C-alpha cells in the first residue's frame, strides 16, 4: 500500500481567542477532553464559549449539568457574555439536568441518560458540568465499586466518540489528582488555574495533552472579559520567522538626531531611548511617531505611565496633527495599565493594534511603566519576556521605539535601568550634566547594530515644538562624569559655539591647570 | 416577550388553552390550568433541574397568593407525580374560575420570574422548546391526562 490513508483528524475551531493556537491547530474532532481547574478558574465559561461557537441546529450541543452550580444561575451568569446567543441557545444548545440520575447514586443510570440524550439529539458537542460532582457523589457507593469508575469513563468516552461527538468533562481537580483514570482516558487535558501573587491574580491555562496534535507547551495567561475567555499564547508564531525587508532609514523627526544616526533609525530595529525623569524621552518618542505618520507610515503608541487622554493632550500641544491621525485610523493609542498584565497579553494587544492600522512604527512608552503594570509574578523574568516581546514585534517588520527611565547620579553612568540594552539594536541615551551651575541636557547614540553612527555628545533643548538638538560638545572633557571641563587647548573664542543655549559655561581655571602642569 | 413579542400572560394562556383544546369535553378551566402547570414543571425540570423549577414555582405561588386565595389549597411536591395537588379541594372551596385564575397567575409569575433571571427571550425560548420536546417524548398531555 503506497497511498497514505491515515484518517484526517480535523481541527475544530473553538471560538476561544488563542486556544486553537495553543492546541496546535484547533481541537481534534471527536476528542474526549477534560477541562480541569479550581473553582472560578473559568471552566464553565470556556465550555460555553466552545459550545456557542460550534452548535448549529443540524449539529446541536448537549450541556449536561449536575449538582454544583444550579443551571438557572449558570444560565443567568453565562448569558452576560457576548458570545451567548439566545437564538443559538434556543435552537442549538440543549441543557439537561442530571441531578436526579446522579442523586440515585447509580453510574449505569447516569450513563444511560447521557447515551439516551446523545442518541436522540445527535449532537456535535457534549459537555458534562461538573463531571467531578458525578464522581464525588458516587464514590464509595456500592454501584460505583461494582461498575468501576474506570469502566464508566471508558464506556462514556467510547460511546461519545462512536457517535462522532467532541466532548468535554469539566471538573475541579487538583494537580495531585492526575493519576485519576479520567486523565488517562482523556484525549485532551486542559488545566486552568489562578495564581495569586501579592494583590494580583493571574489566570493561566496549560494544555497538558492533546492526542494527535503538538500543543504549544507552557503556561499561557488568559483573561475573562465580557467577550469570554481570551488566551495569550506564550510563544507567538512570529518569533520563528522574520519579515525580510530593506534596512531603510526612518526619520526620528528631529534633524539633529537624524544626523547623529546618519539619516534616522533603521527600519525594523528595536530602538531604546533611556534617560532620567524630565529628559524628554516621551517627547522624542512622539516626534518619532509623528515623523512616521507624516511620511505615510501608520503607528501604534502603547502608553503605561499616563492616561491616553493626558498623553494625547500633551502630544497635541506640540503637534496638532496627532489627534487627526488617530481619528483617521493612522495612529492607535493603546493604554495598558491593569497592574495584573502579562507580557504576552501586552504583546497580543500591541500586535492586534499593529495589524489593525498596518503599523510601521511602534512606540512603547515606557518600559519602566510597563514593568510596573505587570503582575508581580511576571516582573521576575522581565528581561526574558521583553526579549520575546521585542523579537516578536520586530519580526513583523515594525520599528519598535522604547523609552526607559534611568535613575542616575552625576558620576554614575548606566545605559539602561532594566539591564535590557542587549535586546535592542539601537541605543540612544539622554542625561543631565552640570555646566556653570546649571543643568544641561545631552544625548548620544551608543549603538546601532550594523550601521555607522555619530559618537558625539550633543546638547539638546525641549521647546514647545519638541526636542531640538544642538551642536556637539567637542571642546569639553569629562562630560560623562556629569561635570565637564573645557579643554585647555580650546581657544577662548570657541567657547561660544560649544553650548549656544547656555553661553555662561565656566571654563576650567587656567591657574589651577598651570599648577597641575 | 422578546423573541416572539409574547408576554408571560400570553404564554401562560397559550399553555392552558392547549390543555383545554386537547382535553376531553369535561375538562374544566381549572384542571387545564393545573395540567399546564404540571407540564411546565416536568418540561423545565429537564433543563434546569426539578429543584430549580420547584424554587421558581414556590416563589411564584408566594408572590401570587395574596391576590389569589385559591392557591392556599394547592400543594407543590417536587419529584412527585403529580407535582400540583389539591386542585379538586380548591375548586370545591373557591370555585372553578378562582382556582383556574390562581393557577394561571402562578404560571405567569413563574414565567416572569424565569425571564427576570435569565432574560425574557431566553425564558420564552426555553419554555416553548421544553414543552415541545416534552410533548414529543411523552405524548405530552395525553399521558398526564390519563393519570389525572
XYZ file of C-alpha atoms in Angstrom, chain A residues 60 65 67 71-72 75-76 79 84 86-97 99-100 103 113 117 120-121, chain B residues 3 41 45-53 55-56 79 114 116-123 125-126 129 133 137:
56
model
C -26.541 20.835 18.268
C -25.441 19.907 34.327
C -25.325 19.185 41.202
C -28.461 25.550 35.838
C -30.638 28.558 36.440
C -27.635 30.484 32.525
C -28.170 33.791 34.298
C -25.742 34.916 29.205
C -24.124 33.771 24.497
C -30.117 33.393 22.810
C -31.167 32.302 19.348
C -28.429 29.671 19.306
C -29.297 28.666 22.867
C -32.894 28.185 21.875
C -32.285 26.331 18.651
C -28.999 24.531 19.017
C -27.997 24.172 22.667
C -29.869 21.854 24.936
C -29.286 21.988 28.677
C -30.104 18.789 30.536
C -30.079 18.380 34.258
C -29.263 15.774 39.238
C -31.850 13.063 39.681
C -28.676 11.552 43.206
C -29.291 9.033 30.455
C -29.919 12.044 25.041
C -31.888 11.293 20.470
C -30.198 14.651 19.767
C -38.315 36.901 20.622
C -42.779 21.816 35.725
C -37.120 20.323 35.166
C -35.213 18.557 32.426
C -33.345 21.764 31.667
C -32.921 23.453 34.985
C -33.478 20.569 37.371
C -36.509 19.794 39.498
C -35.111 21.750 42.444
C -34.564 24.827 40.298
C -38.013 24.558 38.799
C -37.869 27.038 43.598
C -39.395 29.179 40.851
C -40.138 14.921 42.423
C -37.602 32.983 34.939
C -36.058 38.204 35.060
C -33.369 35.666 35.934
C -32.206 34.525 32.513
C -33.772 37.048 30.187
C -37.265 37.121 28.713
C -36.212 35.900 25.275
C -34.249 33.002 26.717
C -37.077 32.054 29.078
C -37.417 30.032 24.030
C -36.622 27.578 26.820
C -38.752 24.245 23.289
C -39.807 18.173 23.339
C -41.263 12.340 24.293
